[in-house]
Amino acid sequence: MDDVLICIFHDRKRALPADQSDVLSRLSNIAYPEDYDTLLRLIRQKPYRLVAVITMDSTFPSDWKQVETLLPCPFFLMSGLNSSNFPALVAMIESLKDSLRITEVNDAFSESLAFIEEHLCDHQLTLEMVAAQIYVSKYHYSRIFQRYIGSGFKEYVINKRMQKAMSLLRRGHQVTEVCFAVGYNDITHFGRVFKKTFGGSPSAFRLKHEYPKMDKEVMV
């Protein structure tokens, strides 16, 4: 994960063992700032999502603790690193990275749902189109959609469209205009989908459920 930075501070007498440096380098970017100004330059190079500053010394220089106030991302200092607590450090970094991945997936998925809502009535709306919005394959998106929503993409879109169609029919709109308003360009297909969803035709539903003496509203 290239948006995670681990800064290792040490004096010349107590350097981090090479094998431990190798382990950390496989987890993220590694840097060796020698002073506070160098540390600031490093953390300002890009918008990191996690920054860790560690040392084998018992304490950090006092001004290093001010770094936390300058960062918008999760940040921690760890002093007194040794062979005994090194595994705990690795486990903590891996856990934080996992949390970042989950947050990233959640954010992207929420963005995709907003895109679906915005383009719900576009008859060209497809799984591939939505997946492309968050830069994943349609197969991967289909899996995460099922996991988070509990139904397939197609079923979800149909249900949302049918709910909107039902609302418009209740408000007195004609079946044909409702068909096109909710993303269908074939009234026969729209009628079949509506009947499968609600057990009757759109026209029958309109006659039975139209609100009495209500002026038609703009279809929104």
PDB file of C-alpha atoms in Angstrom:
ATOM      1  CA  MET A   1       0.000   0.000   0.000  1.00  0.00           C
ATOM      2  CA  ASP A   2       1.852   3.114  -1.228  1.00  0.00           C
ATOM      3  CA  ASP A   3      -0.224   5.545   0.837  1.00  0.00           C
ATOM      4  CA  VAL A   4       1.232   4.241   4.119  1.00  0.00           C
ATOM      5  CA  LEU A   5       4.509   5.685   5.416  1.00  0.00           C
ATOM      6  CA  ILE A   6       6.747   4.298   8.157  1.00  0.00           C
ATOM      7  CA  CYS A   7       9.467   6.662   9.366  1.00  0.00           C
ATOM      8  CA  ILE A   8      12.305   5.035  11.299  1.00  0.00           C
ATOM      9  CA  PHE A   9      14.354   7.311  13.527  1.00  0.00           C
ATOM     10  CA  HIS A  10      17.547   6.154  15.194  1.00  0.00           C
ATOM     11  CA  ASP A  11      20.907   7.456  16.237  1.00  0.00           C
ATOM     12  CA  ARG A  12      24.106   6.005  14.884  1.00  0.00           C
ATOM     13  CA  LYS A  13      24.510   3.613  17.816  1.00  0.00           C
ATOM     14  CA  ARG A  14      21.093   1.881  17.555  1.00  0.00           C
ATOM     15  CA  ALA A  15      20.000   1.099  14.006  1.00  0.00           C
ATOM     16  CA  LEU A  16      17.026  -1.107  13.185  1.00  0.00           C
ATOM     17  CA  PRO A  17      18.219  -4.636  12.238  1.00  0.00           C
ATOM     18  CA  ALA A  18      18.219  -5.307   8.491  1.00  0.00           C
ATOM     19  CA  ASP A  19      15.730  -8.197   8.713  1.00  0.00           C
ATOM     20  CA  GLN A  20      13.210  -6.003  10.541  1.00  0.00           C
ATOM     21  CA  SER A  21      13.681  -3.214   8.001  1.00  0.00           C
ATOM     22  CA  ASP A  22      12.955  -5.738   5.246  1.00  0.00           C
ATOM     23  CA  VAL A  23       9.712  -6.797   6.933  1.00  0.00           C
ATOM     24  CA  LEU A  24       8.547  -3.205   7.261  1.00  0.00           C
ATOM     25  CA  SER A  25       9.515  -2.355   3.687  1.00  0.00           C
ATOM     26  CA  ARG A  26       7.188  -5.096   2.463  1.00  0.00           C
ATOM     27  CA  LEU A  27       4.342  -3.459   4.379  1.00  0.00           C
ATOM     28  CA  SER A  28       4.728   0.115   3.171  1.00  0.00           C
ATOM     29  CA  ASN A  29       7.042   2.947   2.209  1.00  0.00           C
ATOM     30  CA  ILE A  30      10.045   3.254   4.524  1.00  0.00           C
ATOM     31  CA  ALA A  31      11.963   6.444   5.255  1.00  0.00           C
ATOM     32  CA  TYR A  32      14.808   7.323   7.633  1.00  0.00           C
ATOM     33  CA  PRO A  33      14.459  10.987   8.629  1.00  0.00           C
ATOM     34  CA  GLU A  34      17.410  12.294  10.606  1.00  0.00           C
ATOM     35  CA  ASP A  35      15.682  15.374  12.016  1.00  0.00           C
ATOM     36  CA  TYR A  36      12.305  17.063  12.428  1.00  0.00           C
ATOM     37  CA  ASP A  37      12.543  19.144   9.248  1.00  0.00           C
ATOM     38  CA  THR A  38      13.236  16.048   7.160  1.00  0.00           C
ATOM     39  CA  LEU A  39      10.267  14.296   8.767  1.00  0.00           C
ATOM     40  CA  LEU A  40       7.993  17.213   7.839  1.00  0.00           C
ATOM     41  CA  ARG A  41       9.175  17.149   4.231  1.00  0.00           C
ATOM     42  CA  LEU A  42       8.497  13.432   4.009  1.00  0.00           C
ATOM     43  CA  ILE A  43       4.946  13.528   5.344  1.00  0.00           C
ATOM     44  CA  ARG A  44       4.077  16.490   3.108  1.00  0.00           C
ATOM     45  CA  GLN A  45       5.180  14.769  -0.085  1.00  0.00           C
ATOM     46  CA  LYS A  46       1.756  13.160  -0.628  1.00  0.00           C
ATOM     47  CA  PRO A  47      -1.575  12.642   1.186  1.00  0.00           C
ATOM     48  CA  TYR A  48      -0.746   9.500   3.162  1.00  0.00           C
ATOM     49  CA  ARG A  49      -3.585   7.567   4.768  1.00  0.00           C
ATOM     50  CA  LEU A  50      -1.423   6.282   7.629  1.00  0.00           C
ATOM     51  CA  VAL A  51       1.874   7.488   9.069  1.00  0.00           C
ATOM     52  CA  ALA A  52       3.891   5.650  11.714  1.00  0.00           C
ATOM     53  CA  VAL A  53       7.062   6.997  13.306  1.00  0.00           C
ATOM     54  CA  ILE A  54       9.116   4.488  15.252  1.00  0.00           C
ATOM     55  CA  THR A  55      12.435   4.366  17.050  1.00  0.00           C
ATOM     56  CA  MET A  56      14.517   1.930  19.070  1.00  0.00           C
ATOM     57  CA  ASP A  57      15.408   4.766  21.428  1.00  0.00           C
ATOM     58  CA  SER A  58      13.451   5.163  24.652  1.00  0.00           C
ATOM     59  CA  THR A  59      12.066   8.555  23.616  1.00  0.00           C
ATOM     60  CA  PHE A  60      11.689  10.807  20.592  1.00  0.00           C
ATOM     61  CA  PRO A  61      13.033  14.328  20.352  1.00  0.00           C
ATOM     62  CA  SER A  62      10.376  16.478  22.034  1.00  0.00           C
ATOM     63  CA  ASP A  63       9.417  18.428  18.909  1.00  0.00           C
ATOM     64  CA  TRP A  64       8.573  15.250  16.956  1.00  0.00           C
ATOM     65  CA  LYS A  65       5.353  14.821  18.909  1.00  0.00           C
ATOM     66  CA  GLN A  66       4.013  17.959  17.239  1.00  0.00           C
ATOM     67  CA  VAL A  67       3.732  16.071  13.942  1.00  0.00           C
ATOM     68  CA  GLU A  68       0.395  14.582  14.993  1.00  0.00           C
ATOM     69  CA  THR A  69      -1.251  18.018  14.903  1.00  0.00           C
ATOM     70  CA  LEU A  70      -0.172  18.490  11.284  1.00  0.00           C
ATOM     71  CA  LEU A  71      -1.619  15.298   9.874  1.00  0.00           C
ATOM     72  CA  PRO A  72      -5.237  14.666   8.793  1.00  0.00           C
ATOM     73  CA  CYS A  73      -4.652  10.897   8.695  1.00  0.00           C
ATOM     74  CA  PRO A  74      -4.166   8.254  11.435  1.00  0.00           C
ATOM     75  CA  PHE A  75      -0.728   8.629  13.019  1.00  0.00           C
ATOM     76  CA  PHE A  76       1.190   7.003  15.828  1.00  0.00           C
ATOM     77  CA  LEU A  77       4.587   7.203  17.507  1.00  0.00           C
ATOM     78  CA  MET A  78       6.289   4.132  18.935  1.00  0.00           C
ATOM     79  CA  SER A  79       9.479   4.324  20.960  1.00  0.00           C
ATOM     80  CA  GLY A  80      11.511   1.554  22.526  1.00  0.00           C
ATOM     81  CA  LEU A  81      11.153  -0.808  19.572  1.00  0.00           C
ATOM     82  CA  ASN A  82      12.936  -4.120  20.112  1.00  0.00           C
ATOM     83  CA  SER A  83      12.817  -7.737  18.980  1.00  0.00           C
ATOM     84  CA  SER A  84      10.164  -8.555  21.589  1.00  0.00           C
ATOM     85  CA  ASN A  85       7.599  -5.946  20.577  1.00  0.00           C
ATOM     86  CA  PHE A  86       8.439  -5.878  16.852  1.00  0.00           C
ATOM     87  CA  PRO A  87       5.797  -8.558  16.008  1.00  0.00           C
ATOM     88  CA  ALA A  88       3.169  -6.436  17.773  1.00  0.00           C
ATOM     89  CA  LEU A  89       4.165  -3.437  15.645  1.00  0.00           C
ATOM     90  CA  VAL A  90       3.833  -5.469  12.445  1.00  0.00           C
ATOM     91  CA  ALA A  91       0.430  -6.821  13.531  1.00  0.00           C
ATOM     92  CA  MET A  92      -0.813  -3.319  14.373  1.00  0.00           C
ATOM     93  CA  ILE A  93       0.264  -1.904  10.998  1.00  0.00           C
ATOM     94  CA  GLU A  94      -1.339  -4.803   9.130  1.00  0.00           C
ATOM     95  CA  SER A  95      -4.567  -4.330  11.108  1.00  0.00           C
ATOM     96  CA  LEU A  96      -4.644  -0.594  10.360  1.00  0.00           C
ATOM     97  CA  LYS A  97      -4.020  -1.266   6.673  1.00  0.00           C
ATOM     98  CA  ASP A  98      -6.910  -3.734   6.612  1.00  0.00           C
ATOM     99  CA  SER A  99      -9.150  -1.093   8.173  1.00  0.00           C
ATOM    100  CA  LEU A 100      -8.086   1.407   5.514  1.00  0.00           C
ATOM    101  CA  ARG A 101      -8.911  -1.074   2.766  1.00  0.00           C
ATOM    102  CA  ILE A 102     -12.393  -1.681   4.200  1.00  0.00           C
ATOM    103  CA  THR A 103     -12.990   2.072   4.467  1.00  0.00           C
ATOM    104  CA  GLU A 104     -11.810   2.532   0.899  1.00  0.00           C
ATOM    105  CA  VAL A 105     -14.178  -0.173  -0.373  1.00  0.00           C
ATOM    106  CA  ASN A 106     -17.077   1.284   1.621  1.00  0.00           C
ATOM    107  CA  ASP A 107     -16.429   4.783   0.298  1.00  0.00           C
ATOM    108  CA  ALA A 108     -16.204   3.580  -3.290  1.00  0.00           C
ATOM    109  CA  PHE A 109     -19.312   1.436  -2.949  1.00  0.00           C
ATOM    110  CA  SER A 110     -21.300   4.328  -1.480  1.00  0.00           C
ATOM    111  CA  GLU A 111     -20.159   6.408  -4.436  1.00  0.00           C
ATOM    112  CA  SER A 112     -21.409   3.714  -6.830  1.00  0.00           C
ATOM    113  CA  LEU A 113     -24.847   3.635  -5.173  1.00  0.00           C
ATOM    114  CA  ALA A 114     -25.103   7.388  -5.562  1.00  0.00           C
ATOM    115  CA  PHE A 115     -24.251   6.990  -9.244  1.00  0.00           C
ATOM    116  CA  ILE A 116     -26.985   4.356  -9.637  1.00  0.00           C
ATOM    117  CA  GLU A 117     -29.516   6.655  -7.979  1.00  0.00           C
ATOM    118  CA  GLU A 118     -28.515   9.541 -10.216  1.00  0.00           C
ATOM    119  CA  HIS A 119     -28.754   7.436 -13.403  1.00  0.00           C
ATOM    120  CA  LEU A 120     -31.547   5.098 -12.329  1.00  0.00           C
ATOM    121  CA  CYS A 121     -33.870   6.188 -15.122  1.00  0.00           C
ATOM    122  CA  ASP A 122     -31.235   5.992 -17.845  1.00  0.00           C
ATOM    123  CA  HIS A 123     -32.119   2.966 -19.975  1.00  0.00           C
ATOM    124  CA  GLN A 124     -28.400   2.557 -20.751  1.00  0.00           C
ATOM    125  CA  LEU A 125     -27.487   2.002 -17.088  1.00  0.00           C
ATOM    126  CA  THR A 126     -25.480  -1.227 -16.817  1.00  0.00           C
ATOM    127  CA  LEU A 127     -23.389  -3.133 -14.312  1.00  0.00           C
ATOM    128  CA  GLU A 128     -20.307  -2.410 -16.412  1.00  0.00           C
ATOM    129  CA  MET A 129     -21.017   1.334 -16.371  1.00  0.00           C
ATOM    130  CA  VAL A 130     -21.325   1.464 -12.588  1.00  0.00           C
ATOM    131  CA  ALA A 131     -18.257  -0.724 -12.007  1.00  0.00           C
ATOM    132  CA  ALA A 132     -16.225   1.570 -14.245  1.00  0.00           C
ATOM    133  CA  GLN A 133     -17.100   4.516 -12.000  1.00  0.00           C
ATOM    134  CA  ILE A 134     -15.080   3.006  -9.154  1.00  0.00           C
ATOM    135  CA  TYR A 135     -12.442   1.385 -11.400  1.00  0.00           C
ATOM    136  CA  VAL A 136     -13.198  -2.276 -10.758  1.00  0.00           C
ATOM    137  CA  SER A 137     -14.262  -5.098 -13.054  1.00  0.00           C
ATOM    138  CA  LYS A 138     -17.950  -5.905 -13.417  1.00  0.00           C
ATOM    139  CA  TYR A 139     -17.293  -9.320 -11.852  1.00  0.00           C
ATOM    140  CA  HIS A 140     -15.681  -7.853  -8.745  1.00  0.00           C
ATOM    141  CA  TYR A 141     -18.389  -5.207  -8.442  1.00  0.00           C
ATOM    142  CA  SER A 142     -21.090  -7.844  -8.774  1.00  0.00           C
ATOM    143  CA  ARG A 143     -19.582  -9.771  -5.853  1.00  0.00           C
ATOM    144  CA  ILE A 144     -19.292  -6.770  -3.527  1.00  0.00           C
ATOM    145  CA  PHE A 145     -22.780  -5.608  -4.527  1.00  0.00           C
ATOM    146  CA  GLN A 146     -24.237  -8.963  -3.511  1.00  0.00           C
ATOM    147  CA  ARG A 147     -22.268  -8.880  -0.262  1.00  0.00           C
ATOM    148  CA  TYR A 148     -23.349  -5.386   0.793  1.00  0.00           C
ATOM    149  CA  ILE A 149     -26.906  -5.222  -0.608  1.00  0.00           C
ATOM    150  CA  GLY A 150     -27.968  -8.863  -0.374  1.00  0.00           C
ATOM    151  CA  SER A 151     -29.331  -8.977  -3.921  1.00  0.00           C
ATOM    152  CA  GLY A 152     -27.985  -8.779  -7.445  1.00  0.00           C
ATOM    153  CA  PHE A 153     -27.410  -5.516  -9.318  1.00  0.00           C
ATOM    154  CA  LYS A 154     -30.180  -6.184 -11.858  1.00  0.00           C
ATOM    155  CA  GLU A 155     -32.720  -7.072  -9.168  1.00  0.00           C
ATOM    156  CA  TYR A 156     -31.815  -3.933  -7.208  1.00  0.00           C
ATOM    157  CA  VAL A 157     -32.232  -1.620 -10.207  1.00  0.00           C
ATOM    158  CA  ILE A 158     -35.525  -3.230 -11.248  1.00  0.00           C
ATOM    159  CA  ASN A 159     -36.940  -2.885  -7.737  1.00  0.00           C
ATOM    160  CA  LYS A 160     -35.935   0.783  -7.525  1.00  0.00           C
ATOM    161  CA  ARG A 161     -37.444   1.503 -10.938  1.00  0.00           C
ATOM    162  CA  MET A 162     -40.670  -0.313 -10.137  1.00  0.00           C
ATOM    163  CA  GLN A 163     -41.079   1.590  -6.894  1.00  0.00           C
ATOM    164  CA  LYS A 164     -40.687   4.840  -8.808  1.00  0.00           C
ATOM    165  CA  ALA A 165     -43.110   3.619 -11.504  1.00  0.00           C
ATOM    166  CA  MET A 166     -45.684   2.749  -8.855  1.00  0.00           C
ATOM    167  CA  SER A 167     -45.392   6.217  -7.330  1.00  0.00           C
ATOM    168  CA  LEU A 168     -45.850   7.918 -10.722  1.00  0.00           C
ATOM    169  CA  LEU A 169     -48.864   5.780 -11.617  1.00  0.00           C
ATOM    170  CA  ARG A 170     -50.486   6.637  -8.288  1.00  0.00           C
ATOM    171  CA  ARG A 171     -50.067  10.291  -9.204  1.00  0.00           C
ATOM    172  CA  GLY A 172     -52.016   9.762 -12.415  1.00  0.00           C
ATOM    173  CA  HIS A 173     -49.301   9.688 -15.055  1.00  0.00           C
ATOM    174  CA  GLN A 174     -49.968   7.677 -18.209  1.00  0.00           C
ATOM    175  CA  VAL A 175     -48.394   4.230 -18.489  1.00  0.00           C
ATOM    176  CA  THR A 176     -46.393   5.176 -21.582  1.00  0.00           C
ATOM    177  CA  GLU A 177     -44.788   8.227 -20.014  1.00  0.00           C
ATOM    178  CA  VAL A 178     -44.047   6.286 -16.827  1.00  0.00           C
ATOM    179  CA  CYS A 179     -42.388   3.557 -18.879  1.00  0.00           C
ATOM    180  CA  PHE A 180     -39.908   5.999 -20.394  1.00  0.00           C
ATOM    181  CA  ALA A 181     -39.540   7.985 -17.183  1.00  0.00           C
ATOM    182  CA  VAL A 182     -38.189   5.009 -15.233  1.00  0.00           C
ATOM    183  CA  GLY A 183     -35.627   3.831 -17.767  1.00  0.00           C
ATOM    184  CA  TYR A 184     -37.498   1.542 -20.174  1.00  0.00           C
ATOM    185  CA  ASN A 185     -37.823   2.130 -23.898  1.00  0.00           C
ATOM    186  CA  ASP A 186     -40.135  -0.831 -24.580  1.00  0.00           C
ATOM    187  CA  ILE A 187     -43.604  -0.574 -23.060  1.00  0.00           C
ATOM    188  CA  THR A 188     -44.285  -4.300 -23.499  1.00  0.00           C
ATOM    189  CA  HIS A 189     -41.157  -5.202 -21.549  1.00  0.00           C
ATOM    190  CA  PHE A 190     -42.007  -2.591 -18.920  1.00  0.00           C
ATOM    191  CA  GLY A 191     -45.482  -4.111 -18.543  1.00  0.00           C
ATOM    192  CA  ARG A 192     -44.061  -7.600 -18.070  1.00  0.00           C
ATOM    193  CA  VAL A 193     -41.598  -6.448 -15.434  1.00  0.00           C
ATOM    194  CA  PHE A 194     -44.279  -4.452 -13.617  1.00  0.00           C
ATOM    195  CA  LYS A 195     -46.689  -7.384 -13.620  1.00  0.00           C
ATOM    196  CA  LYS A 196     -44.004  -9.751 -12.355  1.00  0.00           C
ATOM    197  CA  THR A 197     -43.218  -7.319  -9.535  1.00  0.00           C
ATOM    198  CA  PHE A 198     -46.722  -6.312  -8.447  1.00  0.00           C
ATOM    199  CA  GLY A 199     -48.946  -9.049  -9.852  1.00  0.00           C
ATOM    200  CA  GLY A 200     -50.894  -6.882 -12.289  1.00  0.00           C
ATOM    201  CA  SER A 201     -50.500  -4.620 -15.305  1.00  0.00           C
ATOM    202  CA  PRO A 202     -49.463  -0.949 -14.975  1.00  0.00           C
ATOM    203  CA  SER A 203     -52.763   0.242 -16.445  1.00  0.00           C
ATOM    204  CA  ALA A 204     -54.814  -1.847 -13.996  1.00  0.00           C
ATOM    205  CA  PHE A 205     -52.702  -0.601 -11.117  1.00  0.00           C
ATOM    206  CA  ARG A 206     -53.187   3.006 -12.255  1.00  0.00           C
ATOM    207  CA  LEU A 207     -56.958   2.667 -12.421  1.00  0.00           C
ATOM    208  CA  LYS A 208     -57.154   0.990  -9.044  1.00  0.00           C
ATOM    209  CA  HIS A 209     -54.688   3.080  -7.082  1.00  0.00           C
ATOM    210  CA  GLU A 210     -54.651   6.536  -8.650  1.00  0.00           C
ATOM    211  CA  TYR A 211     -55.147   9.188  -6.012  1.00  0.00           C
ATOM    212  CA  PRO A 212     -58.609  10.747  -6.545  1.00  0.00           C
ATOM    213  CA  LYS A 213     -58.883  14.254  -7.968  1.00  0.00           C
ATOM    214  CA  MET A 214     -55.160  14.884  -7.799  1.00  0.00           C
ATOM    215  CA  ASP A 215     -53.415  17.075 -10.309  1.00  0.00           C
ATOM    216  CA  LYS A 216     -50.495  15.444 -12.048  1.00  0.00           C
ATOM    217  CA  GLU A 217     -47.144  16.358 -10.624  1.00  0.00           C
ATOM    218  CA  VAL A 218     -43.836  16.766 -12.376  1.00  0.00           C
ATOM    219  CA  MET A 219     -42.122  13.401 -12.635  1.00  0.00           C
ATOM    220  CA  VAL A 220     -39.147  13.602 -10.305  1.00  0.00           C
TER     221      VAL A 220
END
